[in-house]
mmCIF file of C-alpha atoms in Angstrom:
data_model
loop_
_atom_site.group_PDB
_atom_site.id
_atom_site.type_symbol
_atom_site.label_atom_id
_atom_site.label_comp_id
_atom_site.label_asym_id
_atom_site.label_seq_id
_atom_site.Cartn_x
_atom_site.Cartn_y
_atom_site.Cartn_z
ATOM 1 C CA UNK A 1 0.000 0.000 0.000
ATOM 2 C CA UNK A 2 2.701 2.161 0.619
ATOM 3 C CA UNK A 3 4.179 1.757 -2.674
ATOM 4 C CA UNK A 4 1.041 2.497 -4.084
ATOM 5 C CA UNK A 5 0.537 5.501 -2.812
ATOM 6 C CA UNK A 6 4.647 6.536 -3.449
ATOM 7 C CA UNK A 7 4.075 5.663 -7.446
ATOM 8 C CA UNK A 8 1.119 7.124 -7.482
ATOM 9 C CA UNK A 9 2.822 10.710 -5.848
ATOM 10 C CA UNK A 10 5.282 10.421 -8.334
ATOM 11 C CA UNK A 11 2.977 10.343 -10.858
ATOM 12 C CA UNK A 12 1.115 13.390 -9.924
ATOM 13 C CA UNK A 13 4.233 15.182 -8.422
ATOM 14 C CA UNK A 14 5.656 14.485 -12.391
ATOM 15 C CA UNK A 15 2.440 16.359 -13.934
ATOM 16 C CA UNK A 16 4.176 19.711 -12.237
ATOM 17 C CA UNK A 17 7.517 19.440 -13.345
ATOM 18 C CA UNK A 18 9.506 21.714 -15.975
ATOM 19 C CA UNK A 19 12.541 20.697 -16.155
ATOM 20 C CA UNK A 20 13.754 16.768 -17.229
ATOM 21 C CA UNK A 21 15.946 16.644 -13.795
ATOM 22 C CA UNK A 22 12.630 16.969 -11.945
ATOM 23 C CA UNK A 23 10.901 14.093 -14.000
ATOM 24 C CA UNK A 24 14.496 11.990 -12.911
ATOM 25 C CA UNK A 25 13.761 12.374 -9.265
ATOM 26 C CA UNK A 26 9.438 12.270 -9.233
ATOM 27 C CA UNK A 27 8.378 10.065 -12.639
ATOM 28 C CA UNK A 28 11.859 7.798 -11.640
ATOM 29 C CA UNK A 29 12.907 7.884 -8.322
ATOM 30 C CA UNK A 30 9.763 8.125 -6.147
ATOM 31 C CA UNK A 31 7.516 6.120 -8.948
ATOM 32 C CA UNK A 32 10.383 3.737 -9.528
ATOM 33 C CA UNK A 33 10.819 3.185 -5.671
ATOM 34 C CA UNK A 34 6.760 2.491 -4.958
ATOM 35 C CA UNK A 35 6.474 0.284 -7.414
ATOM 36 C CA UNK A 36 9.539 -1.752 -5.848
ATOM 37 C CA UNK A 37 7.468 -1.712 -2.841
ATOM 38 C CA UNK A 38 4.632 -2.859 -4.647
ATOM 39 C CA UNK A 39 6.005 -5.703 -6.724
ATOM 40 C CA UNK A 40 8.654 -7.506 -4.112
ATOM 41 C CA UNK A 41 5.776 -7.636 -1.494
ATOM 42 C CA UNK A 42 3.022 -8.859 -3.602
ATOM 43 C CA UNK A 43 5.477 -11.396 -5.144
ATOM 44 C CA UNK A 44 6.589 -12.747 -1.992
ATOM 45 C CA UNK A 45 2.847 -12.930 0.098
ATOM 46 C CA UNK A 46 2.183 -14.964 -3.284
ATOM 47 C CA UNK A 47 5.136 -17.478 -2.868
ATOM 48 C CA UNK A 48 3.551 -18.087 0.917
ATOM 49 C CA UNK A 49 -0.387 -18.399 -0.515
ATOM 50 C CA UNK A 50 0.223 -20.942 -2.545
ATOM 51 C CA UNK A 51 2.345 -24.104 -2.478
ATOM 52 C CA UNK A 52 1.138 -27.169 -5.026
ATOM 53 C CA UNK A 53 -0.121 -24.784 -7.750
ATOM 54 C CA UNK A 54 2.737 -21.576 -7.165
ATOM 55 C CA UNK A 55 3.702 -22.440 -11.122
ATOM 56 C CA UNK A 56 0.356 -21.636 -11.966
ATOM 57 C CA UNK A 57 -0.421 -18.669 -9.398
ATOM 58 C CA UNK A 58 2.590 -17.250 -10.450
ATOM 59 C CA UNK A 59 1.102 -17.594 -14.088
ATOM 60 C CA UNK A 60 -1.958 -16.023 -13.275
ATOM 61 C CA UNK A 61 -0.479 -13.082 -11.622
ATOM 62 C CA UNK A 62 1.557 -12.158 -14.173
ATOM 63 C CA UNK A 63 -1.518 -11.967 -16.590
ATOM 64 C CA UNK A 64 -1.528 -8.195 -15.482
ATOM 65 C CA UNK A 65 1.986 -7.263 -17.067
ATOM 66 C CA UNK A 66 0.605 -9.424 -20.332
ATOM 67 C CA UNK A 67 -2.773 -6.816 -19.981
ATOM 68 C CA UNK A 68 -0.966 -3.522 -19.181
ATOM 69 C CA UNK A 69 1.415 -4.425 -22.544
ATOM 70 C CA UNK A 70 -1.749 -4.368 -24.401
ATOM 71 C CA UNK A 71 -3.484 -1.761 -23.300
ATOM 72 C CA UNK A 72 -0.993 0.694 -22.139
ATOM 73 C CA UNK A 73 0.748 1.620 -25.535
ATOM 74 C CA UNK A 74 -2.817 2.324 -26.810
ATOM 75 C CA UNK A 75 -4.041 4.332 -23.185
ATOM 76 C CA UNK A 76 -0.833 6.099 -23.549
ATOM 77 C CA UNK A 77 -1.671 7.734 -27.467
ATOM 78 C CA UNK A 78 -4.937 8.415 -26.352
ATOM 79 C CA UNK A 79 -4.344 9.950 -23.496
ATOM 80 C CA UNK A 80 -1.284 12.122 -25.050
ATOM 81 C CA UNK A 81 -3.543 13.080 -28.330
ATOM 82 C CA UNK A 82 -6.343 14.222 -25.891
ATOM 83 C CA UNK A 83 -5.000 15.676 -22.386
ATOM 84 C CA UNK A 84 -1.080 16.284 -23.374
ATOM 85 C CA UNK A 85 1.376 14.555 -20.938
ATOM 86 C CA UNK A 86 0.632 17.008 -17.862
ATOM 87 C CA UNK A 87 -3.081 15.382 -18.031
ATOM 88 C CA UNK A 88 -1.529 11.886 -19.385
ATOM 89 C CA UNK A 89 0.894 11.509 -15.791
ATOM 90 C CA UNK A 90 -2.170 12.626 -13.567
ATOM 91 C CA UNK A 91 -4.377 9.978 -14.782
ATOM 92 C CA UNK A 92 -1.292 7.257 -14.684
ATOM 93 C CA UNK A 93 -1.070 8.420 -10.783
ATOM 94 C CA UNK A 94 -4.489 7.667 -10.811
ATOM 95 C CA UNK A 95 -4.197 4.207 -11.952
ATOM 96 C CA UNK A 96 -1.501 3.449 -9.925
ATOM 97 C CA UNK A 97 -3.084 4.499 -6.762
ATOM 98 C CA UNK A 98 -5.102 0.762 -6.999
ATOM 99 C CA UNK A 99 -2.281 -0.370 -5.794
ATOM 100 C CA UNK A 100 -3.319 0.790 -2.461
ATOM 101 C CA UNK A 101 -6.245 -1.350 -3.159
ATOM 102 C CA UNK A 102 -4.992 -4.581 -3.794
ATOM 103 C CA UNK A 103 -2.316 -4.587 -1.017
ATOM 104 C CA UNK A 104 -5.523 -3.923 1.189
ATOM 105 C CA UNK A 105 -6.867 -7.664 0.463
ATOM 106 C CA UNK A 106 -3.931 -9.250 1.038
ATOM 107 C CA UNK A 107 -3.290 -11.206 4.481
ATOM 108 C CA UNK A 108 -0.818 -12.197 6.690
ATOM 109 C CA UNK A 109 -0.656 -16.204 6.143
ATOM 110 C CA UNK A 110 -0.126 -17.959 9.751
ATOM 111 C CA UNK A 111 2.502 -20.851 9.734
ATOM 112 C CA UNK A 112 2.213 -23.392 12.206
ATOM 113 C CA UNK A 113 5.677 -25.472 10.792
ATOM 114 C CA UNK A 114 9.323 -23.933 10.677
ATOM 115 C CA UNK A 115 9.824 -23.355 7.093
ATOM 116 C CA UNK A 116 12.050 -25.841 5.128
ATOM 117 C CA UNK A 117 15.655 -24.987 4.556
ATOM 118 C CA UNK A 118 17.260 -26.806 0.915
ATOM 119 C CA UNK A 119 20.818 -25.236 0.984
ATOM 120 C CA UNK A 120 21.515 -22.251 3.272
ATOM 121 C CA UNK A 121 24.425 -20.576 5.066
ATOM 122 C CA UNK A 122 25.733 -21.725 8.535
ATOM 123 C CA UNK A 123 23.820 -20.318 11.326
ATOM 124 C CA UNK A 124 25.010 -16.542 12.790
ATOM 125 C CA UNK A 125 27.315 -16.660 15.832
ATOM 126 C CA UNK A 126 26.104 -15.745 18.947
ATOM 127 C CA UNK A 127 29.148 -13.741 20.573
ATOM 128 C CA UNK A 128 28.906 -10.371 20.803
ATOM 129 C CA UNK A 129 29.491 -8.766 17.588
ATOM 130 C CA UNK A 130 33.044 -6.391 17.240
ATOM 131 C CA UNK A 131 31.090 -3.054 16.405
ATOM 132 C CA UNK A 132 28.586 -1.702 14.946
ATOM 133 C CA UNK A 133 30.072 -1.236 11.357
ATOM 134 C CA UNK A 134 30.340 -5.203 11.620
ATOM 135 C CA UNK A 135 26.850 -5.751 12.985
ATOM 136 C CA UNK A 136 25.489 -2.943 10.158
ATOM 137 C CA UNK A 137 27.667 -5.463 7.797
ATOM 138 C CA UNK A 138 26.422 -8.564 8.766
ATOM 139 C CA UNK A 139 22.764 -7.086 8.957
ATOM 140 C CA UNK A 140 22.979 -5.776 5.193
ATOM 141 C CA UNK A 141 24.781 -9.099 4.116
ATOM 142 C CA UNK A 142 21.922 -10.805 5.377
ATOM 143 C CA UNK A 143 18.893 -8.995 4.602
ATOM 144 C CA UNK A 144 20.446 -8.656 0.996
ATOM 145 C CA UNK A 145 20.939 -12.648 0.646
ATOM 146 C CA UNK A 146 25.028 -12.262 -0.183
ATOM 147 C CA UNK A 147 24.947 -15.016 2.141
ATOM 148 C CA UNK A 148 22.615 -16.652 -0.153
ATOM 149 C CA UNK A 149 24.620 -15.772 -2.933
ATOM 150 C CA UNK A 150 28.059 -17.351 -1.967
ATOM 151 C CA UNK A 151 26.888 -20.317 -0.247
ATOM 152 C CA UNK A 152 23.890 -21.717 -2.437
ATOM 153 C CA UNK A 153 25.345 -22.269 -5.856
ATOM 154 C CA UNK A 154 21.883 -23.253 -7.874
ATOM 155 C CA UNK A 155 20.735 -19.138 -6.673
ATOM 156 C CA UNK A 156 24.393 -17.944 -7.692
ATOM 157 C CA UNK A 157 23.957 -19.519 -11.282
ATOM 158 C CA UNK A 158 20.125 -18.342 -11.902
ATOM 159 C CA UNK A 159 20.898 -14.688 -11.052
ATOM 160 C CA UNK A 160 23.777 -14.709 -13.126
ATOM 161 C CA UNK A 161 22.534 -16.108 -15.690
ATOM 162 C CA UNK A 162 19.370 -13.692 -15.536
ATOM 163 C CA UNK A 163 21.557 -10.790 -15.396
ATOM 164 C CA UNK A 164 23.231 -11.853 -18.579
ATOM 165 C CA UNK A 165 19.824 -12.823 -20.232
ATOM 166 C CA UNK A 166 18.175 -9.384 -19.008
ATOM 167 C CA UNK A 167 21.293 -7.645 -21.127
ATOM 168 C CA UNK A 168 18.794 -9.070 -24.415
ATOM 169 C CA UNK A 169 15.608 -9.395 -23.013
ATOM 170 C CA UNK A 170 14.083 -6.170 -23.226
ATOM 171 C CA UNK A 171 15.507 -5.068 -26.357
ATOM 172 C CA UNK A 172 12.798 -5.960 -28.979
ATOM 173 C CA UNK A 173 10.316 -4.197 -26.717
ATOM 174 C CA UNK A 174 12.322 -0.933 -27.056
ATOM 175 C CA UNK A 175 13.457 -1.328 -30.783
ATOM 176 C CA UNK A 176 10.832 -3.169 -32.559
ATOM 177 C CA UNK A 177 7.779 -0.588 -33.507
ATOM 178 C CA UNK A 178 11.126 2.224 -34.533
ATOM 179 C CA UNK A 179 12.482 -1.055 -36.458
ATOM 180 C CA UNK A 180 8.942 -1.568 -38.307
ATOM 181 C CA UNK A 181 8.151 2.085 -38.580
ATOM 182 C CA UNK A 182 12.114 2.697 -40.481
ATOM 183 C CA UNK A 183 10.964 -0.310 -42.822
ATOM 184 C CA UNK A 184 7.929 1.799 -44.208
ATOM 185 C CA UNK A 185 4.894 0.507 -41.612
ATOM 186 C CA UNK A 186 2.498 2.624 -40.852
ATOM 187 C CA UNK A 187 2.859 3.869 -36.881
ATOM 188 C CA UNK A 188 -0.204 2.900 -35.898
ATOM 189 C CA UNK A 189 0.244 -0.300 -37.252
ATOM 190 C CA UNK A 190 3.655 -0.560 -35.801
ATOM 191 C CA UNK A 191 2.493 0.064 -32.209
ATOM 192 C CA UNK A 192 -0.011 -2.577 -33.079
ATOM 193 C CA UNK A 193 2.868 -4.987 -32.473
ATOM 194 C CA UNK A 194 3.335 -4.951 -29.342
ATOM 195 C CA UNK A 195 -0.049 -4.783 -28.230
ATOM 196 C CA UNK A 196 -0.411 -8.113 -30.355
ATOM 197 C CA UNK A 197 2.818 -9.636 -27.753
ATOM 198 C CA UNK A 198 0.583 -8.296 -24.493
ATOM 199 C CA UNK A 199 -2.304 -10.155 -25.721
ATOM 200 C CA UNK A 200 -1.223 -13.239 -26.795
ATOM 201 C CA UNK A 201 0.569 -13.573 -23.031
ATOM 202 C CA UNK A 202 -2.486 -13.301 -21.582
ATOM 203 C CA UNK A 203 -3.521 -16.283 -22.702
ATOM 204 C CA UNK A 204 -0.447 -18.104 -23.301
ATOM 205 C CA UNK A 205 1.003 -17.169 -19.455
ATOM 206 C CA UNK A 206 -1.989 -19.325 -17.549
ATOM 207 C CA UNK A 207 -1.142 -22.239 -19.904
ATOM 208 C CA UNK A 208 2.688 -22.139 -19.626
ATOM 209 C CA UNK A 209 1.948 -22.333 -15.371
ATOM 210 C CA UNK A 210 -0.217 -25.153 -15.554
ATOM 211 C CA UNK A 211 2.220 -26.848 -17.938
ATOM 212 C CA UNK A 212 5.351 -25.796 -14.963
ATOM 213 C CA UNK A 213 3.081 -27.140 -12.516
ATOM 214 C CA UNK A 214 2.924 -30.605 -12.987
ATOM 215 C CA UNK A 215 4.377 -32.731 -10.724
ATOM 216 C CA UNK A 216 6.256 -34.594 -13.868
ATOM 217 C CA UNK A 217 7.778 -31.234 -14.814
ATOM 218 C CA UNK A 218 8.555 -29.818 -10.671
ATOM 219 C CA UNK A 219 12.074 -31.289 -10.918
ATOM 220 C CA UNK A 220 12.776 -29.533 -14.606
ATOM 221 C CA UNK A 221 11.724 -25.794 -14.382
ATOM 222 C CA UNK A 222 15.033 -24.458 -14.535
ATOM 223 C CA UNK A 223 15.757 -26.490 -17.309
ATOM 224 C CA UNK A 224 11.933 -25.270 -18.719
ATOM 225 C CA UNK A 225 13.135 -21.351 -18.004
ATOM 226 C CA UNK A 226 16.622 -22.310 -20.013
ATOM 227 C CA UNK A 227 14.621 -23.270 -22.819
ATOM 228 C CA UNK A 228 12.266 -20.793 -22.686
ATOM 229 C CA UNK A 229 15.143 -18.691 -23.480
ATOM 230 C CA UNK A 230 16.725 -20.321 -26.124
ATOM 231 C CA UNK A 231 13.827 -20.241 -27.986
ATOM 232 C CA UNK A 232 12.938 -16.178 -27.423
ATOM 233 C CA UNK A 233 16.852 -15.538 -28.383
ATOM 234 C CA UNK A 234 16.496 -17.552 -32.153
ATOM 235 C CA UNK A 235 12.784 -15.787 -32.486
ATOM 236 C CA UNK A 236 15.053 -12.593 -32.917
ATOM 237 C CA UNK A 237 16.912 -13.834 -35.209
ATOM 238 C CA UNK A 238 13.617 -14.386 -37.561
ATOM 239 C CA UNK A 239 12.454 -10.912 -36.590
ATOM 240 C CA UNK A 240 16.237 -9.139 -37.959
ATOM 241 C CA UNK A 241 15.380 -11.258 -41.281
ATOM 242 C CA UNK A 242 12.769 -9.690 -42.634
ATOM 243 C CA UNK A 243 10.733 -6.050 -41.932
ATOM 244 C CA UNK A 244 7.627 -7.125 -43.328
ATOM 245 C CA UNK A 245 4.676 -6.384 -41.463
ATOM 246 C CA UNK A 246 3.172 -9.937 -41.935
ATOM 247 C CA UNK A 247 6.917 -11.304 -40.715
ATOM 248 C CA UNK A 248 6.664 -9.511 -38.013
ATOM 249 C CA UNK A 249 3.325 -10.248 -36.612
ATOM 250 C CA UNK A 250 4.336 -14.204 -37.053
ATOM 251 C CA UNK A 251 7.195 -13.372 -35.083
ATOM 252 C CA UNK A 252 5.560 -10.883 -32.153
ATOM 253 C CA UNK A 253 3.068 -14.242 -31.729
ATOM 254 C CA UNK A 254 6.122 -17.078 -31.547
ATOM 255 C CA UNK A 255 8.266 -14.354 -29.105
ATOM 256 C CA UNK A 256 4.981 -14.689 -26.999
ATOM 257 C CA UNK A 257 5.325 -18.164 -26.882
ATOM 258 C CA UNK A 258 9.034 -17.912 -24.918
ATOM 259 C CA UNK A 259 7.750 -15.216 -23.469
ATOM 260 C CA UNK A 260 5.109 -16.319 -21.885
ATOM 261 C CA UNK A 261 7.221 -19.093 -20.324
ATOM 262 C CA UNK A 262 10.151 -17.016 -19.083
ATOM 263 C CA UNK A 263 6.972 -14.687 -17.315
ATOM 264 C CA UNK A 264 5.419 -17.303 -15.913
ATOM 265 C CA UNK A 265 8.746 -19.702 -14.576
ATOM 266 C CA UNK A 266 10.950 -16.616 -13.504
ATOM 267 C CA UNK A 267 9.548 -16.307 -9.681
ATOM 268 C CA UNK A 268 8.584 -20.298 -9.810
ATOM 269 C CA UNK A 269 12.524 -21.230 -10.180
ATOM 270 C CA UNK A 270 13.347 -18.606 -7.896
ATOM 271 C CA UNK A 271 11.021 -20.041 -5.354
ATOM 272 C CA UNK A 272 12.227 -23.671 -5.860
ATOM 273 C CA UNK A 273 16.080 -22.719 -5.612
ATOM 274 C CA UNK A 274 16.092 -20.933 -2.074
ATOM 275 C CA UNK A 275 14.333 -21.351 0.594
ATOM 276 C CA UNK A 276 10.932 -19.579 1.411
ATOM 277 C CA UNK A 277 11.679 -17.822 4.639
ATOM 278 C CA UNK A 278 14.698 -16.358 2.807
ATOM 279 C CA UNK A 279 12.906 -15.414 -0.638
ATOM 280 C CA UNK A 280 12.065 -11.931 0.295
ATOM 281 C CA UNK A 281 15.915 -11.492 0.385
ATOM 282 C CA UNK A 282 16.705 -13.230 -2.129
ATOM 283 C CA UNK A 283 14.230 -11.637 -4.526
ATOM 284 C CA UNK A 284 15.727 -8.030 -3.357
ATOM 285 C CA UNK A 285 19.196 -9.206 -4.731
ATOM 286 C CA UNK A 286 18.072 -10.460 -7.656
ATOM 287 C CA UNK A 287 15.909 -7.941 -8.680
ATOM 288 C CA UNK A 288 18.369 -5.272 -8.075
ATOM 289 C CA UNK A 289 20.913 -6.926 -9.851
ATOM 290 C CA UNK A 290 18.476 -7.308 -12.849
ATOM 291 C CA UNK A 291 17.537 -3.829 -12.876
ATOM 292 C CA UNK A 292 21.299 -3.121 -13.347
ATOM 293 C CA UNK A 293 21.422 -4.980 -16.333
ATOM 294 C CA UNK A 294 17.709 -3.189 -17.169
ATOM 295 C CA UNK A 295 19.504 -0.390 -16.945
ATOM 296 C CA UNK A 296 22.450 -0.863 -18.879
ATOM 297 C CA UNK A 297 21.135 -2.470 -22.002
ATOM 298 C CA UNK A 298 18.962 -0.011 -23.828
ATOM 299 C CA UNK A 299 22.063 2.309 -23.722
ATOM 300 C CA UNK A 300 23.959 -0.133 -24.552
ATOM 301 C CA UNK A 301 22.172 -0.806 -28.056
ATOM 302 C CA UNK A 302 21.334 2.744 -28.999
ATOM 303 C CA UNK A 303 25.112 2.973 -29.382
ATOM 304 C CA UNK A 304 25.247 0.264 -31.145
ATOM 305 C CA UNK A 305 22.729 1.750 -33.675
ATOM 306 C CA UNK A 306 24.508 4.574 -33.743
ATOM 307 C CA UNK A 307 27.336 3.286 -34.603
ATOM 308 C CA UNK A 308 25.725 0.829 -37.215
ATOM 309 C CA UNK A 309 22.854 2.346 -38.447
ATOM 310 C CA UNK A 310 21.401 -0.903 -38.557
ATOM 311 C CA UNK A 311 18.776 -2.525 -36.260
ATOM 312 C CA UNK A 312 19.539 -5.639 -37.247
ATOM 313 C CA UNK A 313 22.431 -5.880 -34.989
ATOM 314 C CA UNK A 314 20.214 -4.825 -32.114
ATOM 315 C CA UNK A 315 18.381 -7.982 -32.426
ATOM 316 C CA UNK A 316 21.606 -9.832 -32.935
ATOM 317 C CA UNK A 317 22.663 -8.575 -30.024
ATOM 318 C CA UNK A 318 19.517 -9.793 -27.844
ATOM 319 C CA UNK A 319 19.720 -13.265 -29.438
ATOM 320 C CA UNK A 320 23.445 -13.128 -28.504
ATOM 321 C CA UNK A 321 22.555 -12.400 -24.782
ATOM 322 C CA UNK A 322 19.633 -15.158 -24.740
ATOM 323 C CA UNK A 323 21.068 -17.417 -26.459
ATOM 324 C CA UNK A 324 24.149 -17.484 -24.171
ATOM 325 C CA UNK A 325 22.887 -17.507 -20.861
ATOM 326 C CA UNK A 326 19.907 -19.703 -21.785
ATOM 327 C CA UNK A 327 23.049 -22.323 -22.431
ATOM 328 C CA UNK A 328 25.335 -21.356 -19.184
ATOM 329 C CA UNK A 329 21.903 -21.756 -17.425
ATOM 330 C CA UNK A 330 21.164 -25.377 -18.479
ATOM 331 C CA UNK A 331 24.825 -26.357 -19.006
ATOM 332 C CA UNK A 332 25.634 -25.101 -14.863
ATOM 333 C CA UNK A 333 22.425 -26.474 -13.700
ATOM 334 C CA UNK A 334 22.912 -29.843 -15.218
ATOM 335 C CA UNK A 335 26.784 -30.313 -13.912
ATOM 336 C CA UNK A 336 24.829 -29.097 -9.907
ATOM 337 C CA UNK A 337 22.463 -31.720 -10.190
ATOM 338 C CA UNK A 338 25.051 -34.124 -11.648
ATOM 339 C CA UNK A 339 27.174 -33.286 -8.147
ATOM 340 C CA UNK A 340 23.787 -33.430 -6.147
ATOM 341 C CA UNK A 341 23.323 -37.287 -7.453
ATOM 342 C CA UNK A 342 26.508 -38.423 -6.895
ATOM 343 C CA UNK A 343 27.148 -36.859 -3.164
ATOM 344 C CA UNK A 344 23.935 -38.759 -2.170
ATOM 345 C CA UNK A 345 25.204 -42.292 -2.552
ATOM 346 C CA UNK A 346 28.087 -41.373 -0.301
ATOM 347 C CA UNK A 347 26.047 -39.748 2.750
ATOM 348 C CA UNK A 348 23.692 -42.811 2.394
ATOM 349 C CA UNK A 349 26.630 -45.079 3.098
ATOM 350 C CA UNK A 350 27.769 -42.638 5.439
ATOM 351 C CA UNK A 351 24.536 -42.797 7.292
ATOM 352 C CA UNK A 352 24.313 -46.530 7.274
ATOM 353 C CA UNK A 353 27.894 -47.279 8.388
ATOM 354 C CA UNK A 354 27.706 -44.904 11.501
ATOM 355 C CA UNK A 355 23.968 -46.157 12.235
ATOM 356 C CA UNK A 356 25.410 -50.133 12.124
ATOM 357 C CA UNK A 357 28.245 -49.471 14.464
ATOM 358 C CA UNK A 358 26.043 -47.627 17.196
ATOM 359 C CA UNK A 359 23.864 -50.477 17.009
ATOM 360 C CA UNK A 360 26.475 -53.146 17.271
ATOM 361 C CA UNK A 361 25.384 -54.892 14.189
ATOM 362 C CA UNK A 362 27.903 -57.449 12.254
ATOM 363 C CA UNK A 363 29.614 -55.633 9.281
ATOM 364 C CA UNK A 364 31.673 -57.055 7.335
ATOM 365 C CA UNK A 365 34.823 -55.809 5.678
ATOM 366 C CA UNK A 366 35.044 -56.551 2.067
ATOM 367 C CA UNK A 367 38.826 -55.937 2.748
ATOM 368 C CA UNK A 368 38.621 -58.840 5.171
ATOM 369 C CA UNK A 369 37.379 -61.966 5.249
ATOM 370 C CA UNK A 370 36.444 -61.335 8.954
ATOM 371 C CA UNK A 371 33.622 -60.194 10.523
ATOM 372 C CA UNK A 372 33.953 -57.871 13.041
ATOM 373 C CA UNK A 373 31.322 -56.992 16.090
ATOM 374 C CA UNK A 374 30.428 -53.510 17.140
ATOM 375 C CA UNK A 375 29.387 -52.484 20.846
ATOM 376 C CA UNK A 376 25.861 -51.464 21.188
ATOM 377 C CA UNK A 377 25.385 -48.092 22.169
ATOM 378 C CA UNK A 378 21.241 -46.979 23.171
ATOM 379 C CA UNK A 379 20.712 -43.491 23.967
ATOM 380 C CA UNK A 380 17.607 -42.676 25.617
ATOM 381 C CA UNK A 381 16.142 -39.550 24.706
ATOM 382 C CA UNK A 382 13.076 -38.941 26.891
ATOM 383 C CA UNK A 383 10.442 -41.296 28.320
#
């Protein structure tokens, strides 16, 4: 609620301003930081709703970005043709306000059972703590998951490999109606495009989360998000083919396709890979190192066209990114699960050798022909 009503300031606050330094601090600073508050919380209450259909509740939920791609590029001319952008940021602040109202129907969920731990760092020492720059270190290491990050290696690969895929990602959403408009399509028609992406998600996002939530497919999501991937990087390459409007709607529907899975499996792996009392963390990380790579890539492929002229190298570029960490994602995942399998059969004879020889059981020792006898040790626990 309270980044509701922050974005929503922004907005309005952005309806006032005359100069583009005071858009940077209202329109991006106070709207960007509300809608942080906004989106981490209502992705991590979901995570703690739901447990044998999260895939799918994930899916759902993220049938409002599919929407607001739709209808926003289309709100957004009207609005500019008919009120000018002082009226057009006042009636975004208004829209954004209902965030108040949705984080006013969400509950607290009551657990009864200490929350399951997969892979997490060793617990924090209980001596006193050598200052307070240490104890402010330790608190921000924590409540930032770098803990997370160095000690559980399946969370170190996906944001890394996130970060690297985010570097593409976004690119055909930024370049594609200036790349149909340069090849002689009409604007309106151009804008079309991506209103044709927003749509088909909506449809295609529910179906991807049942799909991820099968119990035959709960050990393979990662792998499901890798491929996702893969596929959205070689739909660019189509799209950097060929300009033609009829090209390009073929493509905008297979790009929703990967799309639509890398929407609806992004929070769903992140869920699976770290544990759910530390998500909140975890998601803070990760979404702050994604927003750095946000940040950076735009930039980074204007000056590429600039230095080009050519937008087919943009797309390049964004099946480069895709392509690549779609295959460091499934490669490193496949050689941690490879580890995971073989450290198991060593624990298990770990566990059964220790549990024989406090229960004096007759082992023998394929070194040996002999058989050797253990002493019997009970321990009695409580009564």
């Amino acid at each position: 609620m309270l980044g509701g009503a922050l974005a929503s300031l922004g907005m309005v606050a952005s309806s006032f301003c005359h100069t583009l330094s005071q858009l940077y601090l209202t329109a991006g600073f106070i709207t960007g930081l509300g809608m942080c508050f906004s989106f981490q919380s209502s992705i991590t209450v979901l995570g703690f709703y739901f447990s044998r259909h999260r895939a799918l509740a994930n899916a759902l939920a993220s049938v409002g970005v599919s929407l607001g791609i739709t209808l926003w590029p289309l709100l957004s001319r009207y609005l500019l043709e008919n009120l000018g952008w002082r009226g057009t940021f006042l009636i975004f602040g208004g829209v954004l306000l209902h965030c108040c109202v949705c984080g006013a129907i969400l509950r607290p969920v009551a657990t009864s059972t200490a929350p399951e731990t997969k892979e997490g760092p060793p617990p924090p020492s209980k001596t006193s703590s050598p200052g307070c720059l240490a104890a402010c270190g330790a608190a921000i290491q924590r409540h930032l998951a770098f803990d997370i990050l160095r000690h559980n290696a399946g969370y170190r690969v996906f944001t890394l490999g996130v970060m690297w895929m985010i570097l593409g990602f976004p690119l055909p959403h930024v370049f594609l109606v200036p790349y149909a408009t340069r090849h002689g399509v009409d604007e309106h028609k151009a804008a079309l495009l991506i209103s044709i992406i927003g749509f088909s998600n909506i449809f295609l996002r529910p179906v991807a989360g049942l799909l991820a939530g099968r119990r035959d497919f709960a050990g393979h999501r990662k792998y499901l998000f890798s491929l996702a991937a893969l596929l959205n990087g070689l739909t660019n390459l189509v799209c950097a083919a060929s300009a033609d409007f009829r090209v390009l709607v073929v493509y905008c529907l297979v790009y929703s396709v990967s799309m639509s899975g890398i929407g609806a499996l992004l929070f769903q792996v992140l869920m699976d890979i770290v544990p759910m009392d530390r998500f909140s963390s975890a998601l803070g990380l990760f979404t702050i190192l994604e927003s750095i790579s946000i940040l950076t890539s735009p930039p980074l492929a204007g000056l590429l066209l600039d230095t080009t002229n050519n937008f087919s190298y943009v797309f390049y570029m964004s099946s480069f990114f895709l392509i690549s960490a779609a295959l460091f994602m499934g490669g490193s995942f496949c050689v941690l699960q490879k580890k995971e399998r073989q450290g198991r059969p060593a624990e298990a004879e770990g566990a059964i050798t220790e549990v024989a020889s406090e229960r004096g059981l007759t082992v023998e020792d394929p070194r040996s022909s002999e058989k050797q006898l253990y002493t019997e040790i009970t321990y009695v626990t409580s009564v």
